[in-house]
Tab-separated table of C-alpha atoms in Angstrom:
chain	number	residue	atom	x	y	z
A	1	MET	CA	-5.910	-3.882	-29.993
A	2	LYS	CA	-7.756	-0.751	-28.920
A	3	LYS	CA	-8.283	0.109	-25.256
A	4	ILE	CA	-11.845	0.132	-23.946
A	5	PRO	CA	-12.278	3.566	-22.358
A	6	TYR	CA	-13.803	3.516	-18.874
A	7	GLY	CA	-15.831	0.501	-19.824
A	8	LYS	CA	-16.714	-2.715	-18.177
A	9	TYR	CA	-14.673	-5.731	-19.093
A	10	THR	CA	-16.552	-8.997	-19.019
A	11	LYS	CA	-15.954	-11.442	-16.195
A	12	GLU	CA	-14.686	-13.947	-18.729
A	13	PHE	CA	-12.170	-11.465	-20.161
A	14	ARG	CA	-10.848	-10.595	-16.697
A	15	LEU	CA	-10.505	-14.266	-15.756
A	16	GLU	CA	-8.747	-15.251	-18.993
A	17	THR	CA	-6.426	-12.264	-18.684
A	18	VAL	CA	-5.512	-13.149	-15.107
A	19	LYS	CA	-4.849	-16.745	-16.157
A	20	LEU	CA	-2.308	-15.504	-18.715
A	21	VAL	CA	-0.313	-14.208	-15.760
A	22	THR	CA	-1.005	-16.870	-13.128
A	23	ASP	CA	-1.025	-19.986	-15.336
A	24	GLY	CA	0.416	-18.836	-18.651
A	25	GLY	CA	3.718	-17.564	-17.370
A	26	LEU	CA	3.413	-14.037	-18.757
A	27	SER	CA	4.508	-11.102	-16.657
A	28	ILE	CA	1.984	-8.395	-15.850
A	29	PRO	CA	3.763	-5.830	-18.066
A	30	GLU	CA	3.907	-8.270	-21.005
A	31	ALA	CA	0.252	-9.311	-20.704
A	32	SER	CA	-0.734	-5.655	-20.335
A	33	ARG	CA	1.092	-4.724	-23.540
A	34	ARG	CA	-0.406	-7.614	-25.495
A	35	LEU	CA	-3.947	-6.746	-24.405
A	36	SER	CA	-3.591	-2.940	-24.324
A	37	LEU	CA	-4.435	-2.778	-20.629
A	38	ALA	CA	-2.932	-0.539	-18.005
A	39	PRO	CA	-0.524	-2.596	-15.883
A	40	SER	CA	-2.207	-1.259	-12.749
A	41	THR	CA	-5.553	-2.629	-13.941
A	42	LEU	CA	-4.125	-6.087	-14.467
A	43	THR	CA	-2.281	-5.916	-11.144
A	44	ASN	CA	-5.580	-5.164	-9.404
A	45	TRP	CA	-7.267	-8.074	-11.174
A	46	VAL	CA	-4.494	-10.491	-10.180
A	47	LYS	CA	-4.656	-9.347	-6.545
A	48	ALA	CA	-8.452	-9.718	-6.552
A	49	TYR	CA	-8.178	-13.181	-8.132
A	50	LYS	CA	-5.705	-14.353	-5.500
A	51	ALA	CA	-8.021	-13.020	-2.772
A	52	GLY	CA	-11.001	-14.800	-4.356
A	53	LYS	CA	-12.734	-11.524	-5.195
A	54	LEU	CA	-12.305	-11.209	-8.959
A	55	GLU	CA	-16.081	-11.444	-9.437
A	56	GLU	CA	-16.500	-8.220	-7.454
A	57	VAL	CA	-14.169	-6.191	-9.674
A	58	GLY	CA	-16.015	-3.782	-11.942
A	59	LYS	CA	-19.441	-4.084	-10.353
A	60	ASN	CA	-19.765	-0.304	-10.151
A	61	TYR	CA	-19.150	0.295	-13.863
A	62	ARG	CA	-21.886	0.463	-16.439
A	63	GLN	CA	-21.996	-1.659	-19.572
A	64	LEU	CA	-20.935	0.101	-22.781
A	65	ASN	CA	-23.511	0.373	-25.522
A	66	ASP	CA	-22.764	-0.586	-29.152
A	67	LYS	CA	-21.966	2.963	-30.233
A	68	GLU	CA	-19.483	3.462	-27.390
A	69	MET	CA	-17.808	0.151	-28.227
A	70	GLU	CA	-17.238	1.338	-31.814
A	71	LEU	CA	-15.414	4.439	-30.632
């Protein structure tokens, strides 16, 4: 899987990814490898989820257009 450079991950993707760690029993490093995410990114998402603020993560990033997604 290819990393999304400086893009905005969907709320659904962030939530499902966090659930792999919190409910699915995967470690942060393992989930990060499987999804090609930086471990620090996933760590931040898990912390935000536990604090009830996962919805606020990524609000300052812009949505990628189709051409950027292809790259």
